[in-house]
Amino acid sequence: SDSTLLHQNHKFVCNDFGNVFCVSADLSLFRFITTELTRGYFLEHNEAKYTERREKVYTCLRIPKELEKLMTFGFFLCLDTFLYVFTLLPLRVILALLRLVTVPCCGLSGSRLLQPAQVCDVLKGFIMVLCYSMMGYVDYAMMYHLIRGQSVIKLYIIYNMLEVADRLFSSFGQDILDALYWTATEPKEKKRAHIGVIPHFLMAVLYVFLHAILIMVQATTLNVAFNSHNKSLLTIMMSNNFVEIKGSVFKKFEKNNLFQMSNSDIKERFTNYILLLIVCLRNMEQFSWNPDHFWVLFPDVVMVIASEVAVDVVKHAFITKFNDISADVYGEYRASLAFDLVSSRQKNAYTDYSDSVSRRMGFIPLPLALLLIRVVTSSVKIQGSLSFMCVLLFYLGMITLKVLNSIVLLGTSCTFVKEANMEEKLFEPPPSAASSRANSRANRTKHVHISPQGSLAHCSHVSQPTNMADITSTVLPKSDSDTFLTTPDGDDDDKIINADTGLEEEGLKQRTPKKDLLEIDRFTICGNRID
């Protein structure tokens, strides 16, 4: 038999620890090499493991396409917000000022002088005018020569510090602007309360001016790198992007955190495009708008853009691989951004879309637009009636581009929202102040039910419940869109949260419910923490 033959060709040896080993009786080098050349193995015995590995490879190959879809959609969202500052905002400010002048003349004492949206538009216009007048005292040429005189390593350190400062400014800047808008438009019982708008307005002007100066220093440093003879500074600045991979890839990410990082990458890429445009304008001015010089700059511009795209693709590919996140999640992110655009077009919208993009992505267009206006007005000289006609045609072209971009974005966003089954959320009323306070108290004790699939079944808090019956009803999913864009924790599949007290049976510790992507509007620095 086979067992008898096994005992004849092998002997069994027992070591000091009692372990038994099977040793071949015919030990030879030829037999060992023959065994190594002819031994076999069967991958189908571990089919699940290799199938999972193959799916990870397919996911990594899908990441560039899905990521660029999100980046392209986000880029046009930022472009729409950026063009709004140049095209529709001046017209809205003029209409608001005309209303401010004509309403008292008509004797309409019972109506408000300006609507809240018009008040915010006028404040934005005044901020831009004051900051532009302050930017006139900043000498760009002196700043360029001051930065150019520094050493390469010092400029590299300065550029890194400027990137960190830009993220900190973006994180806090929209809060300053929101505080100004709410202080100016909130219902006030006493006229004396309107005085509080003044310090908020001065703080907003100071913020926009300082942020514009910061971006100007960034653009100047990048301009010095382009004009350096050996391109060493440009190479070092491009290599700084690859350091971002090391700081991000090996961290634990969830879908919500990856959403924040994706928004940050969209904002960073759009800002870099504007900085490159400013660098090209400054260089073209120095060479009397010679088109031959543009082709000298073109290879460096392409190299910077290609390195940025390559870093984003590699970073997101390995983050999704290490954290077992599907490539379909970028479609959910795109639907969430589309939902913001569609909801801002409703009659009951409680925020302007440009402010919504600022909160979602950390992209604040006012400082960047202010710097671009400063550079264009200093680089292009307008003389004669023909120049004014060219400016008018250019302005009409920008309005046309803005309108076409808005129409295409709105149609595309409606398609994304419909595919995500999120239409019913559009008809929910916006949250009121009382319900928001009630929701903040309810979040401390409200239970969260975890489904067997590991997803959190709770509704979006677009409209908050006002009584305990509604609070109980919101926990149960009403449709597929209620559980859409909700990120589970893989480690929490085995935890059971008590439905009455909101305490876990293991640690009896209070737990904050997971946030829906539609509720996350706070820009984080690195995209790996959500409060």
C-alpha positions as a Python dict, from the first residue, in 0.01 Angstrom:
ca = {
    (1, 'S'): (0, 0, 0),
    (2, 'D'): (94, 371, -16),
    (3, 'S'): (156, 383, 359),
    (4, 'T'): (391, 81, 343),
    (5, 'L'): (586, 239, 55),
    (6, 'L'): (608, 566, 252),
    (7, 'H'): (760, 386, 549),
    (8, 'Q'): (1011, 208, 326),
    (9, 'N'): (1140, 525, 156),
    (10, 'H'): (1134, 753, 461),
    (11, 'K'): (1230, 734, 822),
    (12, 'F'): (1081, 933, 1105),
    (13, 'V'): (1305, 1126, 1350),
    (14, 'C'): (1195, 1266, 1685),
    (15, 'N'): (1382, 1568, 1825),
    (16, 'D'): (1426, 1676, 2185),
    (17, 'F'): (1099, 1870, 2186),
    (18, 'G'): (891, 1571, 2084),
    (19, 'N'): (830, 1687, 1726),
    (20, 'V'): (840, 1416, 1461),
    (21, 'F'): (1002, 1485, 1123),
    (22, 'C'): (984, 1277, 809),
    (23, 'V'): (1327, 1235, 646),
    (24, 'S'): (1386, 1068, 313),
    (25, 'A'): (1604, 761, 327),
    (26, 'D'): (1755, 841, -14),
    (27, 'L'): (1917, 1180, 38),
    (28, 'S'): (2112, 1313, -259),
    (29, 'L'): (2172, 1640, -442),
    (30, 'F'): (2030, 1498, -763),
    (31, 'R'): (1705, 1400, -591),
    (32, 'F'): (1673, 1745, -433),
    (33, 'I'): (1721, 1925, -768),
    (34, 'T'): (1479, 1687, -937),
    (35, 'T'): (1220, 1755, -671),
    (36, 'E'): (1263, 2131, -705),
    (37, 'L'): (1225, 2112, -1083),
    (38, 'T'): (918, 1888, -1082),
    (39, 'R'): (722, 1985, -771),
    (40, 'G'): (383, 2140, -834),
    (41, 'Y'): (126, 2357, -663),
    (42, 'F'): (-239, 2441, -727),
    (43, 'L'): (-358, 2803, -710),
    (44, 'E'): (-721, 2696, -719),
    (45, 'H'): (-681, 2557, -366),
    (46, 'N'): (-671, 2921, -248),
    (47, 'E'): (-907, 3073, -500),
    (48, 'A'): (-1046, 3345, -273),
    (49, 'K'): (-704, 3489, -195),
    (50, 'Y'): (-587, 3515, -554),
    (51, 'T'): (-922, 3648, -672),
    (52, 'E'): (-894, 3925, -415),
    (53, 'R'): (-540, 4007, -528),
    (54, 'R'): (-655, 4025, -889),
    (55, 'E'): (-939, 4259, -797),
    (56, 'K'): (-691, 4488, -620),
    (57, 'V'): (-487, 4507, -940),
    (58, 'Y'): (-800, 4589, -1140),
    (59, 'T'): (-893, 4854, -885),
    (60, 'C'): (-551, 5019, -911),
    (61, 'L'): (-582, 5022, -1288),
    (62, 'R'): (-926, 5186, -1264),
    (63, 'I'): (-811, 5457, -1022),
    (64, 'P'): (-654, 5692, -1282),
    (65, 'K'): (-971, 5700, -1492),
    (66, 'E'): (-1212, 5742, -1199),
    (67, 'L'): (-987, 5994, -1025),
    (68, 'E'): (-950, 6208, -1334),
    (69, 'K'): (-1328, 6207, -1382),
    (70, 'L'): (-1364, 6349, -1032),
    (71, 'M'): (-1077, 6592, -1083),
    (72, 'T'): (-1222, 6716, -1411),
    (73, 'F'): (-1566, 6767, -1260),
    (74, 'G'): (-1416, 6942, -958),
    (75, 'F'): (-1195, 7158, -1180),
    (76, 'F'): (-1496, 7294, -1368),
    (77, 'L'): (-1675, 7353, -1038),
    (78, 'C'): (-1382, 7565, -920),
    (79, 'L'): (-1369, 7737, -1259),
    (80, 'D'): (-1739, 7821, -1234),
    (81, 'T'): (-1686, 7970, -889),
    (82, 'F'): (-1375, 8156, -1004),
    (83, 'L'): (-1545, 8306, -1310),
    (84, 'Y'): (-1838, 8412, -1094),
    (85, 'V'): (-1614, 8668, -921),
    (86, 'F'): (-1526, 8835, -1253),
    (87, 'T'): (-1859, 8811, -1436),
    (88, 'L'): (-2179, 8789, -1231),
    (89, 'L'): (-2061, 8931, -899),
    (90, 'P'): (-1997, 9284, -1035),
    (91, 'L'): (-2340, 9283, -1201),
    (92, 'R'): (-2508, 9162, -881),
    (93, 'V'): (-2330, 9434, -682),
    (94, 'I'): (-2449, 9700, -928),
    (95, 'L'): (-2808, 9573, -907),
    (96, 'A'): (-2794, 9572, -527),
    (97, 'L'): (-2661, 9929, -516),
    (98, 'L'): (-2932, 10041, -758),
    (99, 'R'): (-3194, 9884, -533),
    (100, 'L'): (-3036, 10053, -233),
    (101, 'V'): (-3076, 10388, -407),
    (102, 'T'): (-3420, 10339, -563),
    (103, 'V'): (-3612, 10170, -278),
    (104, 'P'): (-3606, 10475, -43),
    (105, 'C'): (-3711, 10697, -335),
    (106, 'C'): (-4016, 10478, -403),
    (107, 'G'): (-4130, 10506, -43),
    (108, 'L'): (-4142, 10133, 21),
    (109, 'S'): (-4081, 10156, 393),
    (110, 'G'): (-4232, 9820, 474),
    (111, 'S'): (-3989, 9618, 259),
    (112, 'R'): (-3628, 9545, 331),
    (113, 'L'): (-3371, 9763, 162),
    (114, 'L'): (-3159, 9468, 56),
    (115, 'Q'): (-3215, 9096, 62),
    (116, 'P'): (-2961, 8883, 250),
    (117, 'A'): (-2801, 8763, -73),
    (118, 'Q'): (-2765, 9122, -193),
    (119, 'V'): (-2604, 9225, 135),
    (120, 'C'): (-2347, 8947, 95),
    (121, 'D'): (-2280, 9052, -266),
    (122, 'V'): (-2223, 9414, -164),
    (123, 'L'): (-1984, 9305, 112),
    (124, 'K'): (-1787, 9091, -134),
    (125, 'G'): (-1768, 9384, -376),
    (126, 'F'): (-1643, 9624, -110),
    (127, 'I'): (-1385, 9369, 8),
    (128, 'M'): (-1252, 9330, -346),
    (129, 'V'): (-1233, 9707, -404),
    (130, 'L'): (-1055, 9780, -75),
    (131, 'C'): (-812, 9492, -110),
    (132, 'Y'): (-731, 9586, -470),
    (133, 'S'): (-649, 9941, -362),
    (134, 'M'): (-425, 9801, -87),
    (135, 'M'): (-254, 9565, -333),
    (136, 'G'): (-148, 9870, -536),
    (137, 'Y'): (109, 9950, -267),
    (138, 'V'): (279, 9611, -303),
    (139, 'D'): (576, 9620, -540),
    (140, 'Y'): (590, 9294, -735),
    (141, 'A'): (929, 9371, -893),
    (142, 'M'): (1093, 9435, -556),
    (143, 'M'): (946, 9111, -420),
    (144, 'Y'): (1079, 8919, -722),
    (145, 'H'): (1435, 9044, -681),
    (146, 'L'): (1423, 8992, -306),
    (147, 'I'): (1323, 8628, -348),
    (148, 'R'): (1567, 8572, -635),
    (149, 'G'): (1858, 8678, -414),
    (150, 'Q'): (1796, 8393, -170),
    (151, 'S'): (1970, 8057, -184),
    (152, 'V'): (1804, 7751, -334),
    (153, 'I'): (1763, 7561, -10),
    (154, 'K'): (1618, 7867, 161),
    (155, 'L'): (1364, 7912, -118),
    (156, 'Y'): (1269, 7546, -90),
    (157, 'I'): (1198, 7587, 281),
    (158, 'I'): (1008, 7909, 218),
    (159, 'Y'): (791, 7743, -47),
    (160, 'N'): (700, 7457, 191),
    (161, 'M'): (611, 7706, 462),
    (162, 'L'): (394, 7896, 214),
    (163, 'E'): (203, 7579, 124),
    (164, 'V'): (129, 7509, 490),
    (165, 'A'): (26, 7871, 549),
    (166, 'D'): (-202, 7862, 243),
    (167, 'R'): (-387, 7559, 381),
    (168, 'L'): (-422, 7722, 721),
    (169, 'F'): (-555, 8042, 562),
    (170, 'S'): (-800, 7842, 352),
    (171, 'S'): (-918, 7651, 656),
    (172, 'F'): (-993, 7963, 860),
    (173, 'G'): (-1075, 8213, 587),
    (174, 'Q'): (-1419, 8087, 494),
    (175, 'D'): (-1517, 8088, 861),
    (176, 'I'): (-1427, 8457, 876),
    (177, 'L'): (-1635, 8533, 567),
    (178, 'D'): (-1929, 8325, 692),
    (179, 'A'): (-1917, 8509, 1025),
    (180, 'L'): (-1931, 8839, 837),
    (181, 'Y'): (-2223, 8731, 618),
    (182, 'W'): (-2428, 8604, 910),
    (183, 'T'): (-2352, 8906, 1128),
    (184, 'A'): (-2466, 9136, 847),
    (185, 'T'): (-2786, 8947, 764),
    (186, 'E'): (-2910, 8799, 1092),
    (187, 'P'): (-3232, 8951, 1233),
    (188, 'K'): (-3150, 9227, 1483),
    (189, 'E'): (-3383, 9381, 1737),
    (190, 'K'): (-3175, 9696, 1796),
    (191, 'K'): (-3011, 9920, 1542),
    (192, 'R'): (-2704, 9936, 1764),
    (193, 'A'): (-2640, 9569, 1686),
    (194, 'H'): (-2549, 9661, 1327),
    (195, 'I'): (-2223, 9811, 1455),
    (196, 'G'): (-2089, 9458, 1502),
    (197, 'V'): (-2059, 9424, 1124),
    (198, 'I'): (-1768, 9672, 1117),
    (199, 'P'): (-1508, 9460, 1304),
    (200, 'H'): (-1610, 9151, 1108),
    (201, 'F'): (-1574, 9345, 783),
    (202, 'L'): (-1229, 9474, 878),
    (203, 'M'): (-1123, 9122, 974),
    (204, 'A'): (-1244, 8989, 638),
    (205, 'V'): (-1057, 9263, 448),
    (206, 'L'): (-739, 9186, 641),
    (207, 'Y'): (-775, 8815, 571),
    (208, 'V'): (-832, 8854, 195),
    (209, 'F'): (-540, 9096, 167),
    (210, 'L'): (-297, 8873, 360),
    (211, 'H'): (-406, 8562, 170),
    (212, 'A'): (-357, 8745, -161),
    (213, 'I'): (-6, 8851, -52),
    (214, 'L'): (68, 8490, 43),
    (215, 'I'): (-39, 8361, -298),
    (216, 'M'): (166, 8637, -463),
    (217, 'V'): (478, 8518, -281),
    (218, 'Q'): (401, 8164, -397),
    (219, 'A'): (367, 8278, -757),
    (220, 'T'): (687, 8483, -730),
    (221, 'T'): (881, 8185, -593),
    (222, 'L'): (751, 7970, -876),
    (223, 'N'): (848, 8242, -1125),
    (224, 'V'): (1202, 8248, -986),
    (225, 'A'): (1218, 7870, -1024),
    (226, 'F'): (1113, 7897, -1390),
    (227, 'N'): (1371, 8166, -1465),
    (228, 'S'): (1666, 7998, -1290),
    (229, 'H'): (1937, 7888, -1528),
    (230, 'N'): (1997, 7534, -1401),
    (231, 'K'): (1632, 7466, -1308),
    (232, 'S'): (1751, 7318, -979),
    (233, 'L'): (1490, 7501, -773),
    (234, 'L'): (1211, 7386, -1007),
    (235, 'T'): (1333, 7027, -978),
    (236, 'I'): (1341, 7045, -599),
    (237, 'M'): (993, 7197, -589),
    (238, 'M'): (859, 6921, -814),
    (239, 'S'): (1024, 6654, -599),
    (240, 'N'): (838, 6803, -304),
    (241, 'N'): (517, 6662, -454),
    (242, 'F'): (652, 6309, -427),
    (243, 'V'): (720, 6363, -56),
    (244, 'E'): (343, 6399, -26),
    (245, 'I'): (310, 6032, -123),
    (246, 'K'): (516, 5924, 176),
    (247, 'G'): (309, 6134, 414),
    (248, 'S'): (-26, 6007, 288),
    (249, 'V'): (-4, 5654, 152),
    (250, 'F'): (85, 5472, 473),
    (251, 'K'): (-189, 5627, 686),
    (252, 'K'): (-526, 5474, 759),
    (253, 'F'): (-800, 5629, 548),
    (254, 'E'): (-1173, 5587, 541),
    (255, 'K'): (-1408, 5700, 266),
    (256, 'N'): (-1486, 6028, 441),
    (257, 'N'): (-1118, 6107, 488),
    (258, 'L'): (-1042, 6020, 127),
    (259, 'F'): (-1324, 6253, 23),
    (260, 'Q'): (-1158, 6538, 208),
    (261, 'M'): (-822, 6459, 50),
    (262, 'S'): (-979, 6446, -297),
    (263, 'N'): (-1136, 6788, -246),
    (264, 'S'): (-803, 6923, -127),
    (265, 'D'): (-629, 6782, -435),
    (266, 'I'): (-888, 6944, -665),
    (267, 'K'): (-833, 7280, -500),
    (268, 'E'): (-456, 7241, -510),
    (269, 'R'): (-454, 7147, -878),
    (270, 'F'): (-677, 7440, -978),
    (271, 'T'): (-467, 7683, -773),
    (272, 'N'): (-150, 7556, -939),
    (273, 'Y'): (-302, 7618, -1281),
    (274, 'I'): (-378, 7979, -1188),
    (275, 'L'): (-26, 8023, -1047),
    (276, 'L'): (121, 7891, -1372),
    (277, 'L'): (-99, 8134, -1564),
    (278, 'I'): (33, 8421, -1353),
    (279, 'V'): (393, 8309, -1411),
    (280, 'C'): (335, 8295, -1787),
    (281, 'L'): (177, 8642, -1787),
    (282, 'R'): (467, 8794, -1595),
    (283, 'N'): (726, 8632, -1820),
    (284, 'M'): (546, 8725, -2139),
    (285, 'E'): (529, 9086, -2022),
    (286, 'Q'): (905, 9094, -1966),
    (287, 'F'): (964, 8975, -2324),
    (288, 'S'): (713, 9219, -2482),
    (289, 'W'): (457, 8941, -2542),
    (290, 'N'): (685, 8755, -2781),
    (291, 'P'): (511, 8421, -2861),
    (292, 'D'): (848, 8248, -2902),
    (293, 'H'): (916, 8286, -2533),
    (294, 'F'): (596, 8103, -2449),
    (295, 'W'): (728, 7789, -2616),
    (296, 'V'): (1038, 7821, -2400),
    (297, 'L'): (819, 7808, -2090),
    (298, 'F'): (585, 7542, -2225),
    (299, 'P'): (804, 7232, -2145),
    (300, 'D'): (845, 7343, -1783),
    (301, 'V'): (470, 7406, -1749),
    (302, 'V'): (391, 7060, -1888),
    (303, 'M'): (648, 6904, -1656),
    (304, 'V'): (494, 7066, -1348),
    (305, 'I'): (140, 6962, -1446),
    (306, 'A'): (250, 6606, -1533),
    (307, 'S'): (425, 6563, -1199),
    (308, 'E'): (115, 6686, -1015),
    (309, 'V'): (-110, 6442, -1200),
    (310, 'A'): (132, 6151, -1152),
    (311, 'V'): (159, 6215, -779),
    (312, 'D'): (-220, 6228, -738),
    (313, 'V'): (-269, 5904, -932),
    (314, 'V'): (-3, 5713, -739),
    (315, 'K'): (-121, 5850, -405),
    (316, 'H'): (-487, 5763, -456),
    (317, 'A'): (-409, 5424, -613),
    (318, 'F'): (-212, 5304, -313),
    (319, 'I'): (-445, 5462, -56),
    (320, 'T'): (-738, 5271, -203),
    (321, 'K'): (-526, 4954, -221),
    (322, 'F'): (-404, 4963, 138),
    (323, 'N'): (-747, 5055, 281),
    (324, 'D'): (-957, 4822, 61),
    (325, 'I'): (-1159, 5106, -90),
    (326, 'S'): (-1334, 5046, -420),
    (327, 'A'): (-1276, 5272, -720),
    (328, 'D'): (-1653, 5332, -735),
    (329, 'V'): (-1620, 5561, -435),
    (330, 'Y'): (-1509, 5844, -665),
    (331, 'G'): (-1848, 5826, -833),
    (332, 'E'): (-2005, 5882, -490),
    (333, 'Y'): (-1780, 6182, -433),
    (334, 'R'): (-1881, 6323, -769),
    (335, 'A'): (-2250, 6276, -682),
    (336, 'S'): (-2198, 6456, -351),
    (337, 'L'): (-2041, 6757, -525),
    (338, 'A'): (-2319, 6751, -784),
    (339, 'F'): (-2579, 6752, -506),
    (340, 'D'): (-2431, 7076, -372),
    (341, 'L'): (-2463, 7240, -712),
    (342, 'V'): (-2821, 7125, -769),
    (343, 'S'): (-2938, 7216, -419),
    (344, 'S'): (-2791, 7567, -450),
    (345, 'R'): (-3026, 7636, -744),
    (346, 'Q'): (-3338, 7581, -536),
    (347, 'K'): (-3557, 7859, -404),
    (348, 'N'): (-3501, 7749, -45),
    (349, 'A'): (-3122, 7734, -82),
    (350, 'Y'): (-2952, 7863, 232),
    (351, 'T'): (-2608, 7936, 84),
    (352, 'D'): (-2450, 8058, -234),
    (353, 'Y'): (-2284, 7793, -445),
    (354, 'S'): (-1947, 7972, -443),
    (355, 'D'): (-1949, 7961, -63),
    (356, 'S'): (-2053, 7596, -71),
    (357, 'V'): (-1751, 7511, -287),
    (358, 'S'): (-1530, 7709, -51),
    (359, 'R'): (-1648, 7510, 248),
    (360, 'R'): (-1633, 7178, 68),
    (361, 'M'): (-1293, 7212, -102),
    (362, 'G'): (-1124, 7490, 92),
    (363, 'F'): (-1106, 7692, -231),
    (364, 'I'): (-1174, 8060, -162),
    (365, 'P'): (-1179, 8249, -494),
    (366, 'L'): (-1156, 8607, -363),
    (367, 'P'): (-779, 8622, -285),
    (368, 'L'): (-682, 8432, -601),
    (369, 'A'): (-908, 8649, -818),
    (370, 'L'): (-771, 8962, -653),
    (371, 'L'): (-413, 8858, -734),
    (372, 'L'): (-501, 8774, -1095),
    (373, 'I'): (-669, 9114, -1140),
    (374, 'R'): (-361, 9282, -995),
    (375, 'V'): (-125, 9096, -1229),
    (376, 'V'): (-339, 9150, -1540),
    (377, 'T'): (-389, 9522, -1480),
    (378, 'S'): (-15, 9572, -1421),
    (379, 'S'): (87, 9361, -1723),
    (380, 'V'): (-164, 9485, -1982),
    (381, 'K'): (-180, 9855, -2065),
    (382, 'I'): (-520, 9981, -2181),
    (383, 'Q'): (-492, 10285, -2405),
    (384, 'G'): (-736, 10410, -2666),
    (385, 'S'): (-1090, 10321, -2759),
    (386, 'L'): (-983, 10002, -2936),
    (387, 'S'): (-834, 9867, -2614),
    (388, 'F'): (-1158, 9938, -2428),
    (389, 'M'): (-1352, 9756, -2698),
    (390, 'C'): (-1121, 9457, -2662),
    (391, 'V'): (-1173, 9460, -2286),
    (392, 'L'): (-1550, 9472, -2333),
    (393, 'L'): (-1541, 9183, -2579),
    (394, 'F'): (-1321, 8985, -2344),
    (395, 'Y'): (-1565, 9050, -2059),
    (396, 'L'): (-1860, 8936, -2272),
    (397, 'G'): (-1661, 8626, -2366),
    (398, 'M'): (-1601, 8548, -1998),
    (399, 'I'): (-1973, 8584, -1927),
    (400, 'T'): (-2050, 8350, -2214),
    (401, 'L'): (-1799, 8097, -2085),
    (402, 'K'): (-1946, 8125, -1735),
    (403, 'V'): (-2302, 8071, -1856),
    (404, 'L'): (-2212, 7776, -2079),
    (405, 'N'): (-2005, 7619, -1803),
    (406, 'S'): (-2289, 7661, -1554),
    (407, 'I'): (-2544, 7508, -1791),
    (408, 'V'): (-2328, 7205, -1868),
    (409, 'L'): (-2240, 7157, -1501),
    (410, 'L'): (-2603, 7181, -1394),
    (411, 'G'): (-2715, 6924, -1652),
    (412, 'T'): (-2429, 6689, -1561),
    (413, 'S'): (-2498, 6732, -1191),
    (414, 'C'): (-2864, 6647, -1234),
    (415, 'T'): (-2760, 6327, -1410),
    (416, 'F'): (-2523, 6233, -1126),
    (417, 'V'): (-2787, 6306, -861),
    (418, 'K'): (-3046, 6099, -1048),
    (419, 'E'): (-2805, 5806, -1085),
    (420, 'A'): (-2734, 5821, -712),
    (421, 'N'): (-3108, 5821, -624),
    (422, 'M'): (-3073, 6142, -424),
    (423, 'E'): (-3364, 6339, -572),
    (424, 'E'): (-3578, 6313, -261),
    (425, 'K'): (-3316, 6492, -54),
    (426, 'L'): (-3356, 6797, -275),
    (427, 'F'): (-3712, 6850, -152),
    (428, 'E'): (-3627, 6843, 216),
    (429, 'P'): (-3642, 7189, 380),
    (430, 'P'): (-3319, 7347, 504),
    (431, 'P'): (-3244, 7316, 877),
    (432, 'S'): (-3352, 7593, 1107),
    (433, 'A'): (-3160, 7728, 1403),
    (434, 'A'): (-3385, 7555, 1657),
    (435, 'S'): (-3368, 7220, 1483),
    (436, 'S'): (-2990, 7249, 1448),
    (437, 'R'): (-2954, 7299, 1822),
    (438, 'A'): (-3191, 7012, 1886),
    (439, 'N'): (-2990, 6793, 1653),
    (440, 'S'): (-2662, 6881, 1823),
    (441, 'R'): (-2809, 6772, 2156),
    (442, 'A'): (-2963, 6462, 2003),
    (443, 'N'): (-2631, 6356, 1848),
    (444, 'R'): (-2489, 6309, 2197),
    (445, 'T'): (-2741, 6039, 2285),
    (446, 'K'): (-2890, 5926, 1955),
    (447, 'H'): (-2831, 5563, 1871),
    (448, 'V'): (-2683, 5438, 1548),
    (449, 'H'): (-2786, 5104, 1404),
    (450, 'I'): (-2515, 4910, 1223),
    (451, 'S'): (-2643, 4679, 953),
    (452, 'P'): (-2491, 4334, 898),
    (453, 'Q'): (-2320, 4465, 586),
    (454, 'G'): (-2133, 4717, 797),
    (455, 'S'): (-2306, 5031, 669),
    (456, 'L'): (-2461, 5291, 895),
    (457, 'A'): (-2831, 5324, 835),
    (458, 'H'): (-2918, 5680, 911),
    (459, 'C'): (-3065, 5962, 709),
    (460, 'S'): (-2899, 6279, 591),
    (461, 'H'): (-2951, 6569, 830),
    (462, 'V'): (-3066, 6811, 565),
    (463, 'S'): (-3383, 6857, 769),
    (464, 'Q'): (-3363, 6769, 1135),
    (465, 'P'): (-3642, 6617, 1346),
    (466, 'T'): (-3805, 6827, 1612),
    (467, 'N'): (-3952, 6558, 1837),
    (468, 'M'): (-3856, 6216, 1966),
    (469, 'A'): (-4086, 6036, 1721),
    (470, 'D'): (-3909, 6196, 1429),
    (471, 'I'): (-3571, 6123, 1585),
    (472, 'T'): (-3662, 5756, 1605),
    (473, 'S'): (-3790, 5752, 1249),
    (474, 'T'): (-3474, 5904, 1106),
    (475, 'V'): (-3266, 5613, 1229),
    (476, 'L'): (-3443, 5369, 999),
    (477, 'P'): (-3356, 5393, 628),
    (478, 'K'): (-3638, 5519, 413),
    (479, 'S'): (-3477, 5461, 75),
    (480, 'D'): (-3154, 5368, -94),
    (481, 'S'): (-3039, 5728, -97),
    (482, 'D'): (-3056, 5748, 281),
    (483, 'T'): (-2771, 5504, 318),
    (484, 'F'): (-2585, 5636, 15),
    (485, 'L'): (-2255, 5814, 68),
    (486, 'T'): (-2225, 5681, 421),
    (487, 'T'): (-1893, 5539, 526),
    (488, 'P'): (-1871, 5237, 753),
    (489, 'D'): (-1584, 5136, 973),
    (490, 'G'): (-1439, 4796, 903),
    (491, 'D'): (-1339, 4755, 1265),
    (492, 'D'): (-1688, 4823, 1396),
    (493, 'D'): (-1867, 4532, 1231),
    (494, 'D'): (-1862, 4327, 1551),
    (495, 'K'): (-1965, 4611, 1784),
    (496, 'I'): (-2325, 4650, 1897),
    (497, 'I'): (-2446, 4991, 2009),
    (498, 'N'): (-2727, 5003, 2259),
    (499, 'A'): (-3041, 5153, 2104),
    (500, 'D'): (-3160, 5324, 2421),
    (501, 'T'): (-2849, 5467, 2581),
    (502, 'G'): (-2611, 5493, 2286),
    (503, 'L'): (-2341, 5305, 2480),
    (504, 'E'): (-2134, 5019, 2344),
    (505, 'E'): (-2159, 4691, 2529),
    (506, 'E'): (-1783, 4642, 2522),
    (507, 'G'): (-1649, 4971, 2653),
    (508, 'L'): (-1969, 5154, 2750),
    (509, 'K'): (-1820, 5461, 2589),
    (510, 'Q'): (-2014, 5730, 2414),
    (511, 'R'): (-1976, 5722, 2038),
    (512, 'T'): (-2035, 5993, 1782),
    (513, 'P'): (-2238, 5880, 1481),
    (514, 'K'): (-2077, 5856, 1142),
    (515, 'K'): (-2119, 6159, 919),
    (516, 'D'): (-2275, 6149, 578),
    (517, 'L'): (-2064, 6296, 299),
    (518, 'L'): (-2332, 6556, 238),
    (519, 'E'): (-2283, 6684, 593),
    (520, 'I'): (-1907, 6724, 573),
    (521, 'D'): (-1820, 7078, 474),
    (522, 'R'): (-1513, 7144, 683),
    (523, 'F'): (-1181, 7170, 504),
    (524, 'T'): (-910, 6973, 680),
    (525, 'I'): (-539, 7021, 636),
    (526, 'C'): (-424, 6676, 536),
    (527, 'G'): (-756, 6506, 470),
    (528, 'N'): (-703, 6244, 738),
    (529, 'R'): (-909, 6384, 1022),
    (530, 'I'): (-1274, 6480, 1048),
    (531, 'D'): (-1405, 6628, 1370),
}
